[in-house]
Amino acid sequence: MPVLDALVAALRLSSIEVIDLTAPLSADTPVIKLPEPFGNTIPLSLQEISRYDDRGPGWYWNNITTGEHTGTHFDAPVHWVTGREGLDVAQVPASQLIAPAVVLDFSAEAAADPDFLLEIDHIKKWEGEHGSLPEGGWMLYRTGWDVRSGSQEQFLNANETGPHTPGVSVECARWLAGHAPIMGFGTETVGTDAGTAHSFDPPFPCHSMLLGAGKYGLTQLQNLARLPATGAVVIAGPLPIVGGSGSPCRALALVERS
Ligand code: MN
């Protein structure tokens, strides 16, 4: 059977399951909050154009207003100063929007310590059990943070010292950018970096190093708990905003059930 016919048949029989990794996008979807003097993104808002009324008797539609980095979204290399010569979100090849994905589960560690940082040794140990990270694929970092996504306060988990959410150490970010075969890195948190990464050297190492290396970010993912450690295929579809630094995206995973 041709591969695509087999895929359609498997989807129909649910032997391949489609898992939505996307957070619902609304005015309540958490957004990152930077301190003064930095600019901030805005949440989603809808402005009604018509709703079966005088403005349009037969149709309903809205204008949408939001930031490129609101909700489940895709970071293009040009988002960071280190990647300023890299691709914008419209230039990311469509062929890269469908890619294999692995899931590294550190939800227990993040529950015990919201400032938990992934280290190279954690990944090496995972590779010892599951094999190498996928060439040209996504490494998805499960921390259990998606259960907090209904509340901006719980999701950002900030106190007087700033936000406290799990992330990646500087050394590990450097390794992911320079040595790991992955195309991109995905998280459940508001960004790809730890909440405390503003104080790292360099600050925001995942953004700085991965985007600087031409790799991609995928954030505010949900339902990673429903994915196997290896074998999923992720379809991540940002809008091709010309010149854009990123875009809200629909992220779906295909998972084979035996
Ligand atoms: Mn972003």
GROMACS .gro file of N, CA and C and ligand atoms in nm, residues 32 68-71 73-76 79-80 190-192 207 211 217 219 245-246, ligand 1:
model
   61
   32ILE      N    1   0.426   3.581   2.845
   32ILE     CA    2   0.546   3.616   2.921
   32ILE      C    3   0.536   3.762   2.967
   68GLU      N    4   0.339   3.773   1.834
   68GLU     CA    5   0.388   3.654   1.763
   68GLU      C    6   0.420   3.541   1.860
   69HIS      N    7   0.446   3.578   1.987
   69HIS     CA    8   0.491   3.479   2.085
   69HIS      C    9   0.384   3.456   2.193
   70THR      N   10   0.260   3.444   2.149
   70THR     CA   11   0.148   3.422   2.241
   70THR      C   12   0.100   3.277   2.230
   71GLY      N   13   0.084   3.214   2.343
   71GLY     CA   14   0.033   3.076   2.346
   71GLY      C   15   0.134   2.979   2.287
   73HIS      N   16   0.360   2.844   2.047
   73HIS     CA   17   0.416   2.919   1.934
   73HIS      C   18   0.555   2.869   1.895
   74PHE      N   19   0.595   2.915   1.780
   74PHE     CA   20   0.719   2.875   1.713
   74PHE      C   21   0.815   2.993   1.717
   75ASP      N   22   0.938   2.971   1.764
   75ASP     CA   23   1.043   3.074   1.762
   75ASP      C   24   1.131   3.051   1.640
   76ALA      N   25   1.141   3.151   1.555
   76ALA     CA   26   1.232   3.144   1.440
   76ALA      C   27   1.369   3.200   1.481
   79HIS      N   28   1.438   3.562   1.585
   79HIS     CA   29   1.383   3.613   1.711
   79HIS      C   30   1.493   3.668   1.803
   80TRP      N   31   1.612   3.607   1.795
   80TRP     CA   32   1.718   3.648   1.888
   80TRP      C   33   1.829   3.721   1.814
  190VAL      N   34   0.654   2.899   2.929
  190VAL     CA   35   0.621   3.017   2.848
  190VAL      C   36   0.726   3.046   2.742
  191GLY      N   37   0.847   2.999   2.765
  191GLY     CA   38   0.955   3.013   2.668
  191GLY      C   39   1.046   2.892   2.676
  192THR      N   40   1.151   2.890   2.594
  192THR     CA   41   1.240   2.774   2.595
  192THR      C   42   1.342   2.782   2.708
  207HIS      N   43   1.758   3.050   2.397
  207HIS     CA   44   1.730   3.146   2.290
  207HIS      C   45   1.860   3.186   2.221
  211LEU      N   46   1.884   2.949   1.877
  211LEU     CA   47   1.840   3.033   1.765
  211LEU      C   48   1.963   3.086   1.690
  217GLY      N   49   1.256   2.702   1.817
  217GLY     CA   50   1.194   2.680   1.947
  217GLY      C   51   1.045   2.656   1.930
  219THR      N   52   0.710   2.639   2.208
  219THR     CA   53   0.682   2.660   2.350
  219THR      C   54   0.535   2.649   2.382
  245SER      N   55   0.917   3.705   1.360
  245SER     CA   56   1.014   3.639   1.449
  245SER      C   57   0.961   3.508   1.504
  246GLY      N   58   0.832   3.484   1.483
  246GLY     CA   59   0.769   3.363   1.534
  246GLY      C   60   0.621   3.373   1.504
  259MN      MN   61   0.893   3.280   2.184
   0.00000   0.00000   0.00000
